[in-house]
Amino acid sequence: MMLSTSFTICICFLVSLSAIFSSTRSWIVDSGAPRHICSNANAFVSWKPLTHATVTLPNHTPISVSLFGDVKLSPLLILKDVLHVPKFRFNLISVSALTVASHLVVSFLHDSLIIQDLHNKTMIGRGNKVDDLYILDADSVTRSHGSCPVYPLISVNKVSAIV
């Protein structure tokens, strides 16, 4: 009985995701993913081929990685060392990989997310929360956000909070 319930939930989740991702320009912003993943080879601006490389899905299924490289979402947002996984239908931005490789911060709000440049004090992109996933549409990143200020961070009992 539990297997059937898990399977049903998984199917509903996939149907829900299919409706969200009508575009290859949509990216899931994932705080648990260790690497960026892109399903579209045409999105890469530079790449190197990989042989015999795989990633393992949460269901323990290995799938092939064909190359890795850089994906330019906008002049201000270039994802480095992105894995190209042709059989994976979704694009993932790893919050960890993004923030380690740059001077960007990702803020998750109740209904949206904001990617900000800490050096320039500007907003790089904004996404929306859809069915418990935070989605960044690459087309929204390419629009100029001008000098939208970074949300100030304060320390409250040794915990950072957005004010």
GROMACS .gro file of C-alpha atoms in nm:
model
  163
    1MET     CA    1   0.000   0.000   0.000
    2MET     CA    2   0.281   0.246   0.081
    3LEU     CA    3   0.448   0.177  -0.253
    4SER     CA    4   0.126   0.263  -0.435
    5THR     CA    5   0.090   0.588  -0.241
    6SER     CA    6   0.448   0.693  -0.317
    7PHE     CA    7   0.400   0.608  -0.681
    8THR     CA    8   0.080   0.812  -0.701
    9ILE     CA    9   0.243   1.110  -0.534
   10CYS     CA   10   0.535   1.083  -0.773
   11ILE     CA   11   0.303   1.082  -1.075
   12CYS     CA   12   0.110   1.386  -0.947
   13PHE     CA   13   0.438   1.565  -0.886
   14LEU     CA   14   0.556   1.497  -1.241
   15VAL     CA   15   0.226   1.611  -1.392
   16SER     CA   16   0.249   1.928  -1.186
   17LEU     CA   17   0.609   1.987  -1.298
   18SER     CA   18   0.517   1.935  -1.663
   19ALA     CA   19   0.273   2.224  -1.646
   20ILE     CA   20   0.535   2.450  -1.487
   21PHE     CA   21   0.811   2.380  -1.736
   22SER     CA   22   0.672   2.463  -2.074
   23SER     CA   23   0.998   2.641  -2.151
   24THR     CA   24   1.357   2.521  -2.152
   25ARG     CA   25   1.436   2.865  -2.008
   26SER     CA   26   1.280   2.780  -1.669
   27TRP     CA   27   1.516   2.684  -1.389
   28ILE     CA   28   1.441   2.527  -1.050
   29VAL     CA   29   1.646   2.709  -0.785
   30ASP     CA   30   1.746   2.421  -0.558
   31SER     CA   31   1.912   2.467  -0.220
   32GLY     CA   32   1.984   2.093  -0.201
   33ALA     CA   33   2.143   2.035  -0.541
   34PRO     CA   34   2.524   2.013  -0.535
   35ARG     CA   35   2.567   2.108  -0.905
   36HIS     CA   36   2.385   2.306  -1.173
   37ILE     CA   37   2.213   2.085  -1.434
   38CYS     CA   38   2.087   2.186  -1.778
   39SER     CA   39   1.896   1.965  -2.020
   40ASN     CA   40   1.946   2.187  -2.327
   41ALA     CA   41   2.286   2.168  -2.502
   42ASN     CA   42   2.207   2.488  -2.694
   43ALA     CA   43   2.211   2.686  -2.368
   44PHE     CA   44   2.586   2.637  -2.322
   45VAL     CA   45   2.822   2.917  -2.426
   46SER     CA   46   3.132   2.705  -2.359
   47TRP     CA   47   3.172   2.337  -2.281
   48LYS     CA   48   3.398   2.034  -2.255
   49PRO     CA   49   3.286   1.680  -2.337
   50LEU     CA   50   3.263   1.414  -2.067
   51THR     CA   51   3.281   1.040  -2.116
   52HIS     CA   52   3.150   0.775  -1.878
   53ALA     CA   53   3.009   1.038  -1.641
   54THR     CA   54   2.675   0.993  -1.468
   55VAL     CA   55   2.457   1.159  -1.208
   56THR     CA   56   2.233   0.960  -0.980
   57LEU     CA   57   1.871   1.067  -0.943
   58PRO     CA   58   1.695   1.059  -0.605
   59ASN     CA   59   1.539   0.726  -0.711
   60HIS     CA   60   1.896   0.587  -0.746
   61THR     CA   61   1.880   0.575  -1.127
   62PRO     CA   62   2.207   0.678  -1.294
   63ILE     CA   63   2.179   0.893  -1.609
   64SER     CA   64   2.453   1.007  -1.844
   65VAL     CA   65   2.622   1.346  -1.837
   66SER     CA   66   2.747   1.436  -2.185
   67LEU     CA   67   2.937   1.759  -2.118
   68PHE     CA   68   2.991   2.041  -1.873
   69GLY     CA   69   3.048   2.411  -1.917
   70ASP     CA   70   2.904   2.757  -1.874
   71VAL     CA   71   2.546   2.875  -1.930
   72LYS     CA   72   2.487   3.248  -1.968
   73LEU     CA   73   2.142   3.344  -1.841
   74SER     CA   74   2.226   3.715  -1.867
   75PRO     CA   75   2.540   3.930  -1.880
   76LEU     CA   76   2.525   3.941  -1.499
   77LEU     CA   77   2.435   3.576  -1.435
   78ILE     CA   78   2.666   3.313  -1.580
   79LEU     CA   79   2.641   2.964  -1.433
   80LYS     CA   80   2.980   2.788  -1.417
   81ASP     CA   81   3.052   2.414  -1.445
   82VAL     CA   82   2.696   2.323  -1.541
   83LEU     CA   83   2.635   1.955  -1.616
   84HIS     CA   84   2.450   1.876  -1.939
   85VAL     CA   85   2.213   1.588  -1.868
   86PRO     CA   86   2.009   1.535  -2.188
   87LYS     CA   87   1.768   1.281  -2.035
   88PHE     CA   88   1.684   1.505  -1.740
   89ARG     CA   89   1.385   1.721  -1.832
   90PHE     CA   90   1.451   2.006  -1.592
   91ASN     CA   91   1.715   2.272  -1.535
   92LEU     CA   92   1.854   2.317  -1.183
   93ILE     CA   93   2.041   2.607  -1.031
   94SER     CA   94   2.237   2.493  -0.729
   95VAL     CA   95   2.224   2.765  -0.464
   96SER     CA   96   2.546   2.630  -0.315
   97ALA     CA   97   2.734   2.629  -0.647
   98LEU     CA   98   2.598   2.975  -0.734
   99THR     CA   99   2.694   3.145  -0.410
  100VAL     CA  100   3.035   2.977  -0.375
  101ALA     CA  101   3.140   3.074  -0.728
  102SER     CA  102   3.023   3.436  -0.712
  103HIS     CA  103   2.937   3.733  -0.494
  104LEU     CA  104   2.564   3.664  -0.523
  105VAL     CA  105   2.307   3.596  -0.255
  106VAL     CA  106   1.979   3.409  -0.299
  107SER     CA  107   1.689   3.515  -0.076
  108PHE     CA  108   1.384   3.290  -0.048
  109LEU     CA  109   1.062   3.472   0.039
  110HIS     CA  110   0.716   3.325   0.101
  111ASP     CA  111   0.612   3.359  -0.266
  112SER     CA  112   0.929   3.442  -0.458
  113LEU     CA  113   1.307   3.441  -0.466
  114ILE     CA  114   1.557   3.714  -0.536
  115ILE     CA  115   1.913   3.681  -0.664
  116GLN     CA  116   2.123   3.982  -0.571
  117ASP     CA  117   2.477   4.104  -0.632
  118LEU     CA  118   2.632   4.202  -0.300
  119HIS     CA  119   2.906   4.414  -0.458
  120ASN     CA  120   2.684   4.629  -0.681
  121LYS     CA  121   2.384   4.625  -0.445
  122THR     CA  122   2.157   4.532  -0.736
  123MET     CA  123   1.901   4.266  -0.810
  124ILE     CA  124   2.012   4.017  -1.077
  125GLY     CA  125   1.690   3.819  -1.103
  126ARG     CA  126   1.360   3.736  -0.941
  127GLY     CA  127   1.164   3.412  -0.952
  128ASN     CA  128   0.834   3.283  -0.825
  129LYS     CA  129   0.729   3.003  -0.595
  130VAL     CA  130   0.517   2.753  -0.788
  131ASP     CA  131   0.385   2.438  -0.619
  132ASP     CA  132   0.651   2.451  -0.344
  133LEU     CA  133   0.933   2.499  -0.596
  134TYR     CA  134   1.119   2.823  -0.660
  135ILE     CA  135   1.134   2.887  -1.035
  136LEU     CA  136   1.356   3.135  -1.214
  137ASP     CA  137   1.262   3.214  -1.573
  138ALA     CA  138   1.583   3.300  -1.760
  139ASP     CA  139   1.393   3.556  -1.966
  140SER     CA  140   1.318   3.753  -1.648
  141VAL     CA  141   1.689   3.762  -1.566
  142THR     CA  142   1.779   3.927  -1.896
  143ARG     CA  143   1.560   4.229  -1.826
  144SER     CA  144   1.738   4.516  -1.661
  145HIS     CA  145   1.660   4.551  -1.294
  146GLY     CA  146   1.836   4.885  -1.273
  147SER     CA  147   1.950   4.978  -0.929
  148CYS     CA  148   1.701   4.778  -0.726
  149PRO     CA  149   1.859   4.773  -0.382
  150VAL     CA  150   1.968   4.461  -0.200
  151TYR     CA  151   1.743   4.378   0.093
  152PRO     CA  152   1.942   4.475   0.402
  153LEU     CA  153   2.039   4.183   0.622
  154ILE     CA  154   2.034   4.220   0.997
  155SER     CA  155   2.136   3.984   1.272
  156VAL     CA  156   1.859   3.881   1.509
  157ASN     CA  157   1.979   3.653   1.789
  158LYS     CA  158   2.267   3.538   1.567
  159VAL     CA  159   2.028   3.450   1.283
  160SER     CA  160   2.024   3.656   0.963
  161ALA     CA  161   1.687   3.790   0.860
  162ILE     CA  162   1.559   4.005   0.575
  163VAL     CA  163   1.406   4.337   0.680
   0.00000   0.00000   0.00000
